[in-house]
Coordinates of C-alpha atoms in Angstrom, one line a residue:
Chain P
M25 CA -119.7 94.5 80.7
S26 CA -120.7 91.3 81.8
P27 CA -119.4 88.2 79.2
H28 CA -122.9 87.0 77.3
A29 CA -124.0 90.8 77.2
K30 CA -124.1 90.9 73.3
P31 CA -123.5 87.6 70.9
R32 CA -120.3 86.8 69.9
N33 CA -119.1 87.8 66.3
E34 CA -116.2 85.2 64.8
R35 CA -116.9 86.8 61.7
A36 CA -114.5 90.1 63.1
W37 CA -111.8 87.5 62.3
F38 CA -112.7 88.9 58.6
L39 CA -112.5 92.3 59.3
V40 CA -109.2 91.7 61.8
L41 CA -107.6 90.5 59.5
P42 CA -104.8 93.2 59.2
V43 CA -104.1 93.3 62.3
C44 CA -103.2 90.1 62.0
V45 CA -100.8 89.9 59.2
L46 CA -99.1 92.8 61.2
V47 CA -98.5 90.9 64.1
A48 CA -97.2 87.7 61.4
F49 CA -95.3 90.3 59.4
N50 CA -94.1 92.2 62.4
A51 CA -93.5 90.1 65.3
L52 CA -93.8 86.3 64.8
I53 CA -91.7 85.9 61.5
P54 CA -88.8 88.0 62.6
L55 CA -89.2 86.5 66.2
M56 CA -89.4 82.9 65.1
T57 CA -86.1 83.7 62.9
V58 CA -85.0 85.5 65.9
V59 CA -85.1 82.4 67.9
N60 CA -84.1 80.0 65.1
Y61 CA -81.0 82.1 65.6
S62 CA -80.4 82.0 69.2
V63 CA -80.2 78.2 69.6
Q64 CA -77.9 77.3 66.5
D65 CA -74.5 78.7 65.7
I66 CA -75.9 79.1 62.0
V67 CA -72.3 79.1 60.2
S68 CA -73.5 78.4 56.7
P69 CA -77.2 77.3 55.9
D70 CA -76.4 73.9 55.8
Q71 CA -73.8 73.8 58.6
R72 CA -75.5 74.4 62.2
V73 CA -75.2 73.5 65.6
F74 CA -77.8 73.2 68.0
V75 CA -76.9 75.2 71.1
G76 CA -79.2 75.1 73.3
W77 CA -79.2 77.8 76.1
E78 CA -75.5 78.8 75.2
W79 CA -75.7 82.3 73.5
F80 CA -78.0 83.1 76.0
K81 CA -75.3 82.0 79.0
S82 CA -72.4 83.9 76.8
V83 CA -74.7 86.9 77.0
L84 CA -76.2 87.3 80.2
R85 CA -72.6 86.9 81.0
D86 CA -71.3 89.6 79.2
P87 CA -70.2 92.8 81.2
E88 CA -70.5 95.3 77.9
L89 CA -74.6 94.0 77.9
H90 CA -74.9 94.9 82.3
A91 CA -73.3 98.1 81.9
A92 CA -75.5 98.8 78.2
F93 CA -78.7 97.6 80.2
G94 CA -77.8 100.2 83.4
R95 CA -77.2 103.0 80.9
Q96 CA -80.2 102.2 79.2
V97 CA -82.6 102.0 82.5
L98 CA -81.0 105.4 84.1
F99 CA -81.3 106.8 80.7
S100 CA -85.2 106.0 80.7
V101 CA -85.6 107.2 84.0
V102 CA -84.1 110.9 84.1
V103 CA -85.6 111.7 80.9
L104 CA -89.1 110.6 82.5
A105 CA -87.6 112.8 85.6
I106 CA -87.6 115.6 83.8
E107 CA -89.7 115.1 80.8
L108 CA -93.1 114.4 82.7
P109 CA -92.8 117.6 85.1
L110 CA -91.6 119.8 83.1
G111 CA -94.2 118.8 80.4
L112 CA -97.0 119.2 82.8
S113 CA -95.7 122.5 84.5
V114 CA -96.1 123.8 80.8
A115 CA -99.5 122.3 80.1
L116 CA -100.6 123.8 83.0
C117 CA -99.5 127.4 82.3
L118 CA -100.9 127.3 79.1
P119 CA -104.1 129.5 78.8
R120 CA -107.3 127.2 78.0
G121 CA -110.2 129.8 77.4
P122 CA -114.0 128.5 78.2
G123 CA -114.9 128.4 74.9
G124 CA -111.9 126.8 73.0
S125 CA -108.6 127.9 72.6
T126 CA -107.2 131.3 72.3
W127 CA -105.2 132.1 69.6
Q128 CA -101.9 133.1 72.0
A129 CA -102.4 129.3 73.4
S130 CA -102.4 128.1 69.5
L131 CA -99.8 129.8 68.9
C132 CA -98.0 128.4 71.7
T133 CA -99.4 124.9 70.8
V134 CA -97.3 125.5 67.6
L135 CA -94.3 127.1 68.7
I136 CA -93.6 124.5 70.9
A137 CA -94.2 121.6 69.3
M138 CA -92.1 122.4 66.2
P139 CA -88.9 119.9 67.9
L140 CA -91.3 116.7 67.0
L141 CA -91.5 117.3 63.6
V142 CA -87.7 117.7 62.5
P143 CA -86.2 114.8 61.3
W144 CA -84.7 112.0 63.7
N145 CA -81.5 112.0 61.8
V146 CA -81.8 116.0 61.4
V147 CA -82.4 116.4 65.4
G148 CA -78.7 114.6 66.1
T149 CA -77.1 116.5 63.6
I150 CA -78.5 120.0 65.0
W151 CA -76.8 119.3 68.0
Q152 CA -74.0 117.8 66.8
V153 CA -73.1 121.1 65.0
F154 CA -74.9 122.9 68.2
A155 CA -73.0 121.5 71.0
R156 CA -69.5 121.9 69.4
T157 CA -67.1 124.0 71.0
D158 CA -65.6 125.2 68.1
I159 CA -68.0 126.0 65.7
G160 CA -71.7 125.2 67.8
L161 CA -72.9 128.6 69.3
G162 CA -74.5 126.4 72.5
G163 CA -70.7 124.5 73.3
A164 CA -69.1 127.7 72.5
V165 CA -71.3 129.8 75.0
L166 CA -70.6 127.3 77.8
T167 CA -66.6 127.4 76.7
K168 CA -66.7 131.1 76.6
L169 CA -68.8 130.7 80.8
G170 CA -66.0 129.0 82.0
V171 CA -66.9 125.5 81.7
D172 CA -64.5 122.9 80.4
Y173 CA -66.5 121.4 78.3
N174 CA -66.6 119.1 75.4
Y175 CA -69.2 116.3 74.9
A176 CA -66.8 114.6 72.7
L177 CA -64.3 113.6 75.5
D178 CA -66.2 113.7 78.5
P179 CA -68.8 111.2 79.6
V180 CA -70.5 113.2 81.5
H181 CA -71.0 116.1 78.9
A182 CA -71.4 113.5 76.6
W183 CA -75.0 112.4 79.0
G184 CA -76.0 115.6 79.7
T185 CA -76.1 117.0 75.8
V186 CA -77.7 113.4 74.8
V187 CA -80.4 114.0 77.9
V188 CA -80.3 117.9 77.1
M189 CA -81.0 116.8 73.4
D190 CA -84.0 114.3 74.6
V191 CA -85.9 116.9 76.8
W192 CA -85.7 119.0 73.9
H193 CA -87.1 116.9 71.3
W194 CA -89.9 114.9 73.6
T195 CA -91.4 117.3 76.2
P196 CA -93.2 118.7 73.8
L197 CA -95.3 115.4 73.5
V198 CA -95.9 115.5 76.7
V199 CA -97.1 119.1 76.8
L200 CA -99.4 118.4 74.3
L201 CA -101.0 115.5 76.0
C202 CA -101.3 117.2 79.2
Y203 CA -103.0 120.4 77.9
A204 CA -104.7 118.0 76.1
G205 CA -105.8 116.6 78.7
L206 CA -106.6 119.6 80.7
R207 CA -108.9 121.5 78.1
A208 CA -110.6 118.5 78.4
I209 CA -112.0 118.8 82.4
P210 CA -115.5 120.6 82.5
E211 CA -115.5 124.2 83.4
T212 CA -117.9 123.6 85.9
Y213 CA -115.7 121.6 87.7
Y214 CA -113.2 124.8 88.7
G215 CA -116.4 126.4 89.2
A216 CA -117.5 123.7 92.1
A217 CA -113.8 124.2 93.3
A218 CA -113.6 127.8 93.5
V219 CA -117.6 128.0 95.0
D220 CA -115.4 126.0 97.8
G221 CA -112.7 128.4 98.3
A222 CA -110.2 126.1 97.1
S223 CA -106.4 127.0 96.4
R224 CA -104.5 127.0 93.9
W225 CA -102.8 123.7 94.6
A226 CA -105.8 122.0 96.0
V227 CA -107.5 122.6 92.3
F228 CA -104.2 120.7 91.0
R229 CA -104.0 117.6 93.9
Y230 CA -108.1 117.2 93.6
I231 CA -109.4 117.6 90.3
E232 CA -106.0 118.4 87.4
L233 CA -104.4 115.2 88.8
P234 CA -106.8 112.7 89.0
R235 CA -108.5 113.9 86.2
L236 CA -104.8 113.5 84.1
S237 CA -103.7 109.6 85.2
G238 CA -104.9 108.8 81.8
V239 CA -102.9 111.1 79.6
L240 CA -100.4 110.9 81.9
T241 CA -100.4 106.9 81.8
I242 CA -100.1 107.5 78.1
G243 CA -97.3 109.4 78.6
V244 CA -95.6 107.5 80.5
L245 CA -95.7 104.8 79.0
L246 CA -94.9 106.3 75.1
R247 CA -92.0 108.2 76.8
F248 CA -90.8 104.9 78.8
M249 CA -91.0 103.0 75.3
D250 CA -89.4 105.2 73.1
S251 CA -86.2 106.1 75.4
F252 CA -85.6 102.4 75.8
V253 CA -85.3 101.6 72.0
I254 CA -83.5 105.2 71.7
Y255 CA -80.7 104.6 68.5
T256 CA -80.7 107.3 65.8
E257 CA -80.1 111.0 68.2
P258 CA -77.5 109.8 70.0
F259 CA -76.1 107.8 67.3
V260 CA -75.4 110.5 65.2
L261 CA -74.4 112.9 68.0
T262 CA -72.5 111.0 69.9
G263 CA -71.3 107.6 68.1
G264 CA -72.3 106.0 71.6
G265 CA -69.0 107.6 73.1
P266 CA -66.9 108.5 74.8
G267 CA -65.6 105.2 75.1
S268 CA -68.8 103.4 75.6
S269 CA -70.9 106.3 78.0
T270 CA -73.6 106.9 75.5
T271 CA -73.8 103.2 74.2
F272 CA -77.6 102.1 74.5
L273 CA -78.9 99.0 74.8
S274 CA -80.1 99.1 70.5
Q275 CA -76.5 100.6 69.9
H276 CA -75.3 97.7 71.3
L277 CA -77.5 95.1 69.9
S278 CA -76.9 96.7 66.3
T279 CA -72.9 96.3 66.7
L280 CA -73.5 93.3 67.5
A281 CA -76.0 92.2 64.4
V282 CA -74.5 94.2 61.7
G283 CA -71.2 95.3 62.7
Q284 CA -69.8 91.9 64.2
F285 CA -72.3 90.1 62.3
D286 CA -72.9 87.7 65.5
L287 CA -76.0 86.4 64.8
G288 CA -76.5 83.7 67.6
R289 CA -75.4 86.4 70.2
A290 CA -77.7 89.3 68.8
S291 CA -80.5 87.0 68.7
A292 CA -80.2 86.3 72.4
F293 CA -79.6 89.6 73.2
S294 CA -82.8 90.4 71.2
L295 CA -85.2 87.8 72.9
I296 CA -83.5 89.5 76.5
Y297 CA -83.8 93.5 74.9
F298 CA -87.8 92.3 74.2
L299 CA -88.8 90.7 77.7
P300 CA -88.0 93.8 80.4
I301 CA -90.6 95.3 77.3
L302 CA -93.3 92.7 77.7
I303 CA -93.8 93.0 80.9
V304 CA -94.4 97.2 80.6
C305 CA -96.7 96.3 77.9
Y306 CA -99.2 93.8 80.2
V307 CA -98.6 96.3 82.6
F308 CA -99.8 99.3 80.4
Y309 CA -102.1 97.0 78.9
T310 CA -103.8 96.5 82.5
L311 CA -103.8 99.7 83.6
M312 CA -105.5 100.9 80.0
T313 CA -108.7 98.2 80.3
R314 CA -108.5 98.7 84.2
E315 CA -111.5 101.1 83.9
E316 CA -113.7 99.2 81.2
R317 CA -113.7 96.2 83.2
S318 CA -115.0 97.8 86.5
Chain L
M269 CA -109.2 132.7 83.8
S270 CA -109.1 136.9 83.4
H271 CA -107.6 137.6 86.6
P272 CA -104.4 139.8 86.1
R273 CA -102.6 137.5 87.1
A274 CA -103.1 135.5 83.5
R275 CA -101.4 137.8 82.1
L276 CA -97.9 137.0 83.8
I277 CA -98.4 133.8 82.6
Y278 CA -97.4 134.9 79.6
V279 CA -93.9 135.4 80.3
P280 CA -92.3 131.4 81.2
L281 CA -94.3 130.5 77.7
V282 CA -92.7 133.2 75.7
L283 CA -89.9 132.4 77.3
G284 CA -90.3 128.6 76.7
S285 CA -91.1 128.8 73.5
L286 CA -88.2 131.4 72.7
V287 CA -85.9 128.0 74.0
M288 CA -87.9 125.5 72.1
M289 CA -87.6 127.6 69.0
F290 CA -83.8 128.5 69.4
P291 CA -81.9 125.7 67.9
L292 CA -84.4 126.0 64.9
W293 CA -83.7 130.0 64.7
W294 CA -79.7 129.1 64.9
M295 CA -80.3 126.4 61.6
L296 CA -82.5 129.3 60.2
N297 CA -79.2 131.8 60.5
I298 CA -77.0 129.1 59.6
S299 CA -78.9 128.0 56.2
L300 CA -78.7 131.3 54.9
A301 CA -74.9 132.1 56.2
T302 CA -71.7 132.5 53.3
P303 CA -69.3 129.7 53.3
E304 CA -67.2 132.1 55.0
R305 CA -69.3 132.6 58.4
A306 CA -71.1 129.4 58.8
G307 CA -67.1 127.7 59.0
A308 CA -65.4 129.6 61.0
A309 CA -66.7 132.8 62.2
T310 CA -69.9 131.1 64.0
V311 CA -67.9 131.1 67.3
S312 CA -67.7 135.2 67.7
T313 CA -70.2 137.5 69.0
D314 CA -71.2 137.4 65.6
A315 CA -73.1 134.4 65.7
L316 CA -75.0 135.9 68.8
R317 CA -76.7 138.6 65.7
L318 CA -80.1 138.1 65.5
W319 CA -80.6 137.7 61.7
P320 CA -77.4 136.8 59.1
S321 CA -76.2 140.5 57.5
D322 CA -76.2 139.3 54.3
P323 CA -78.3 136.6 53.9
Q324 CA -77.7 133.9 51.1
W325 CA -80.8 133.1 49.9
S326 CA -79.5 131.4 46.9
N327 CA -78.5 128.7 49.4
Y328 CA -81.5 127.0 49.0
P329 CA -81.8 126.7 45.5
E330 CA -77.9 125.9 45.5
A331 CA -79.0 122.9 48.3
M332 CA -82.1 121.3 46.1
R333 CA -79.9 121.3 43.1
E334 CA -77.3 119.0 44.4
V335 CA -78.7 116.4 45.7
G336 CA -78.4 113.0 44.2
S337 CA -76.0 113.0 41.0
R338 CA -77.9 114.4 38.5
E339 CA -78.8 118.4 39.0
W340 CA -82.6 118.9 40.3
V341 CA -83.6 115.6 39.1
G342 CA -82.0 113.8 41.9
F343 CA -84.2 117.1 44.4
L344 CA -87.2 116.6 42.2
D345 CA -87.2 112.2 42.1
A346 CA -86.5 112.1 45.8
L347 CA -89.4 114.8 46.1
T348 CA -92.1 112.7 44.3
N349 CA -91.2 109.6 46.0
S350 CA -92.0 111.0 48.8
V351 CA -94.9 112.2 48.0
V352 CA -96.1 108.5 47.0
V353 CA -95.4 107.0 50.4
T354 CA -95.9 109.1 52.3
T355 CA -99.7 110.0 51.1
I356 CA -100.4 106.5 50.3
T357 CA -99.2 105.5 53.5
V358 CA -101.3 108.0 54.6
I359 CA -104.7 106.9 53.5
A360 CA -103.4 103.1 54.1
T361 CA -103.0 103.6 57.9
V362 CA -106.4 105.6 58.2
L363 CA -108.6 103.3 56.6
S364 CA -106.7 99.8 57.7
C365 CA -106.3 100.8 62.1
S366 CA -110.0 101.9 62.5
L367 CA -111.0 99.1 60.5
V368 CA -109.3 96.5 63.0
A369 CA -109.9 99.2 66.3
Y370 CA -113.5 98.7 64.9
A371 CA -113.5 95.1 65.5
L372 CA -111.7 95.0 68.3
A373 CA -113.4 98.0 70.1
R374 CA -116.9 96.6 69.1
I375 CA -117.5 92.7 68.1
R376 CA -117.2 90.5 70.9
F377 CA -115.1 87.5 69.5
R378 CA -112.6 84.6 70.7
G379 CA -109.6 85.5 71.9
R380 CA -109.8 89.4 71.4
R381 CA -108.3 90.5 74.5
S382 CA -104.6 88.6 73.4
L383 CA -105.0 89.5 70.0
F384 CA -105.1 93.2 71.6
L385 CA -101.9 92.1 73.7
V386 CA -100.2 90.9 71.0
M387 CA -100.4 93.6 68.9
L388 CA -99.8 96.8 71.5
A389 CA -96.6 94.1 72.2
T390 CA -95.8 94.3 68.8
M391 CA -96.0 98.5 68.8
M392 CA -93.0 98.0 71.3
L393 CA -91.0 95.5 69.5
P394 CA -87.3 97.8 69.1
P395 CA -87.2 98.2 65.3
Q396 CA -83.7 96.7 65.2
V397 CA -85.2 93.2 66.0
T398 CA -87.4 93.2 63.2
M399 CA -85.1 94.4 60.2
I400 CA -82.8 91.6 59.2
P401 CA -86.0 89.4 58.9
L402 CA -88.2 91.6 57.2
F403 CA -85.2 92.7 54.8
L404 CA -84.8 88.9 53.5
L405 CA -88.2 88.6 53.4
F406 CA -88.9 91.4 51.3
R407 CA -86.2 90.4 49.4
A408 CA -87.8 86.7 48.6
L409 CA -90.2 88.6 47.0
G410 CA -87.9 91.4 45.0
W411 CA -89.5 94.0 46.4
I412 CA -86.0 95.7 47.0
D413 CA -85.3 99.2 45.5
T414 CA -89.1 99.4 44.8
L415 CA -91.5 101.4 47.1
L416 CA -93.6 98.1 48.2
P417 CA -91.2 97.6 50.9
L418 CA -92.0 100.9 52.4
I419 CA -96.2 101.1 51.1
V420 CA -97.7 98.0 51.8
P421 CA -96.9 97.2 55.4
A422 CA -98.8 100.7 55.8
F423 CA -102.0 98.5 54.9
F424 CA -101.6 96.2 57.5
G425 CA -101.7 99.2 60.4
N426 CA -99.9 100.5 62.8
A427 CA -100.4 99.4 66.0
F428 CA -100.7 102.9 68.3
F429 CA -102.9 104.5 66.0
I430 CA -105.0 100.8 66.2
F431 CA -105.2 101.5 69.8
M432 CA -105.8 105.6 69.7
Y433 CA -109.1 104.3 67.2
R434 CA -109.6 101.9 69.5
Q435 CA -110.1 103.6 72.6
F436 CA -112.1 106.1 70.8
F437 CA -114.4 103.6 69.5
A438 CA -115.3 102.0 72.6
S439 CA -116.1 105.8 74.0
V440 CA -118.9 106.0 71.2
P441 CA -122.8 104.6 72.5
E442 CA -123.8 101.6 72.1
A443 CA -127.1 103.4 71.5
L444 CA -126.6 104.9 68.3
V445 CA -124.6 101.6 66.8
E446 CA -127.7 99.7 68.1
A447 CA -129.8 101.9 66.1
A448 CA -127.8 101.7 63.1
R449 CA -128.4 98.0 63.1
I450 CA -131.9 98.2 63.5
D451 CA -131.9 99.9 60.3
G452 CA -129.8 97.1 58.6
C453 CA -126.0 98.4 58.8
G454 CA -123.8 95.7 58.8
H455 CA -120.0 96.2 60.3
V456 CA -118.4 97.9 57.4
E457 CA -121.4 99.9 57.1
I458 CA -121.3 101.0 60.8
W459 CA -117.7 101.4 60.8
W460 CA -117.8 103.8 57.5
R461 CA -120.7 105.9 58.1
I462 CA -120.7 106.9 61.9
M463 CA -117.5 105.9 63.6
L464 CA -115.3 107.3 60.8
P465 CA -117.2 110.5 60.7
L466 CA -117.5 110.5 64.7
C467 CA -114.2 110.2 64.9
R468 CA -112.7 113.1 62.4
P469 CA -109.7 114.1 65.1
V470 CA -108.8 110.8 65.9
T471 CA -108.6 110.7 62.1
A472 CA -106.2 114.1 62.3
I473 CA -103.7 112.9 64.7
T474 CA -103.3 109.7 62.5
A475 CA -103.0 111.2 59.0
V476 CA -100.8 114.1 60.5
F477 CA -98.4 111.7 62.8
T478 CA -98.4 108.8 60.2
F479 CA -97.1 111.8 57.6
I480 CA -94.4 113.3 60.0
F481 CA -93.2 109.9 60.4
V482 CA -93.6 108.6 57.5
W483 CA -91.9 111.6 55.5
N484 CA -89.1 111.8 58.5
D485 CA -88.4 108.0 58.1
F486 CA -84.8 107.4 57.7
L487 CA -83.6 103.5 58.8
G488 CA -86.3 102.0 56.5
P489 CA -86.3 104.0 52.8
L490 CA -82.1 103.3 53.9
I491 CA -82.4 99.8 54.2
Y492 CA -84.6 99.1 50.8
L493 CA -84.0 101.7 48.1
H494 CA -80.3 101.6 46.5
A495 CA -81.0 103.1 43.6
D496 CA -80.8 107.3 43.1
E497 CA -83.6 107.5 41.7
R498 CA -85.2 105.7 44.2
V499 CA -84.5 107.3 47.3
T500 CA -86.9 109.7 49.5
L501 CA -86.2 112.8 50.8
A502 CA -85.1 112.0 53.9
V503 CA -82.3 109.3 52.6
A504 CA -81.4 111.8 50.3
L505 CA -80.8 114.6 53.3
N506 CA -78.6 112.2 54.7
S507 CA -76.0 111.4 51.5
F508 CA -76.1 115.1 51.4
R509 CA -74.7 115.5 55.2
N510 CA -72.3 112.9 54.2
R511 CA -70.9 114.5 51.4
Y512 CA -71.8 117.7 52.9
G513 CA -71.0 117.4 56.6
G514 CA -67.6 119.7 56.2
L515 CA -67.8 123.0 58.0
E516 CA -67.5 124.8 55.4
D517 CA -70.6 123.5 52.8
V518 CA -72.7 123.5 56.5
Q519 CA -75.2 126.1 55.5
Y520 CA -76.4 123.5 52.6
L521 CA -76.6 120.7 54.8
M522 CA -78.9 123.1 57.1
A523 CA -81.0 124.9 54.2
L524 CA -81.9 121.2 53.1
S525 CA -82.5 120.1 56.3
L526 CA -85.1 123.2 56.6
V527 CA -86.3 122.5 53.3
T528 CA -87.4 119.2 54.2
M529 CA -89.4 120.0 57.9
V530 CA -91.8 122.9 55.2
P531 CA -94.4 119.9 54.7
C532 CA -94.3 118.8 58.4
I533 CA -94.5 122.3 59.9
V534 CA -97.1 123.9 57.1
L535 CA -98.8 120.7 58.1
F536 CA -98.8 121.2 61.8
F537 CA -100.1 124.5 62.0
V538 CA -103.2 123.8 60.0
A539 CA -104.2 120.8 61.6
Q540 CA -103.2 122.1 65.2
K541 CA -106.3 122.2 66.7
Q542 CA -108.3 119.2 65.3
L543 CA -105.2 117.7 67.1
I544 CA -105.4 119.0 70.1
E545 CA -109.0 118.0 70.1
G546 CA -108.4 115.0 68.9
L547 CA -105.8 113.9 71.9
S548 CA -108.0 115.5 74.4
K549 CA -111.1 113.2 73.3
G550 CA -109.3 110.3 72.5
A551 CA -106.9 110.3 75.2
V552 CA -108.7 111.1 77.9
K553 CA -111.0 108.8 77.6
G554 CA -108.9 105.5 78.0

């Protein structure tokens, strides 16, 4: 598309009005408030002192934040490393007939998608009860097997439980995305591969994987975003404990803002938190629009 | 895919589906348990029984009756609120997202790329960042304890669905739009008569996922709704959890959780085919 292919139409701003309001509502107004708080020490509406970078400096030096950030990155990486290959392999197993889906595939899709339909706070509740060693089936079975399992006391077990819960909850989304991507590959590709005598691996490597790059990009970024701001489920399951071993960034932020009502530090923290998200967003945008521009 | 090995593929699939279903089956199992069993006996081998020997179906009406402070009224109020909020939000989201996406995908105007980028960024803003400022804004408008803070933002669209619609609209052949324009259609007519009918699968995705998110949304209603007769089902479920979270009442909690999930499950069953089609069309072309 050359820049002069179509005449520009400034009236389009009228149609985009909702999105401007959305951006103002969800981003500009809150961000302005947050910036406002982050550079001042506001004791009361008429008692405020400009402090410049002080909050930022103090937040960036906070060892708790460093720990929470490390945990957050580790969590996102672990979750992505498990959910994507797992979701992809499940999607590859799902049968896909030439003329639309078979009823077996439909049934599997619905069954696999079930965890996506559970309310977030119920997800936490299910696993909280499920993993308890005294009444929960999962916890009780592990104990019977001789594992000294207790997610409320052992940080490793708490981590394991949070990761398993997230994998259970969100792998279905990856499966659905990949399955949809596979369904969109024309039958003729497989025909050509069969004529060439291509192995199953070659079909996957040279046909399926490249054709799935679009959905996989979406999958990676959706899962990254969600896992990077995860709140409700670990909050209900472990409350961030034991100690602060499962306290992720958003929970650390909430404690700072709502718990300690330390709005200056919390606002500075929000802005710092937003930075990696913005970078990922830019990468996302570049990847998604790369093909359109070329 | 008719060779015999294709049959074998069902073995891991069935096992996988069972693993996914397991916590839900277990929820159902507990929701039907007698008070004694729900509390203590789940540890023993008794817990592995496929179906409770003595299913207590009365746990369900019992749990629904106990929602809120007034018998049954609390549950019906919460149900009505959830239905009102969800229905209006779904319709508003579909209309505004597709309209905005149309403008972003098919009209060239100054600032289009940066607007799209900023919009994508809002999609990733953690809700904790916007929570307090939005609350102050809605309070200044006097909207606290009404359903408005939950409904009105839907008219401004949702970044993720705008993104999906946009990817789809961008792939509609230009010739089609050109033909409509020659016939005298304006932008709004092209959007309504050509784009929307062409992208029913994307609309299905938007509607179903919006439904599930709004129906299950917990933080929003919790912040804005306080009066008993104003809360939605998700919030009612949570106060129920706080009240009946004890071991002896866990069967009621599970029963009510399952009741809350029913509309989402039904909707997903009905729309499943459209959803997969929409995902393959909308997502792959991106």
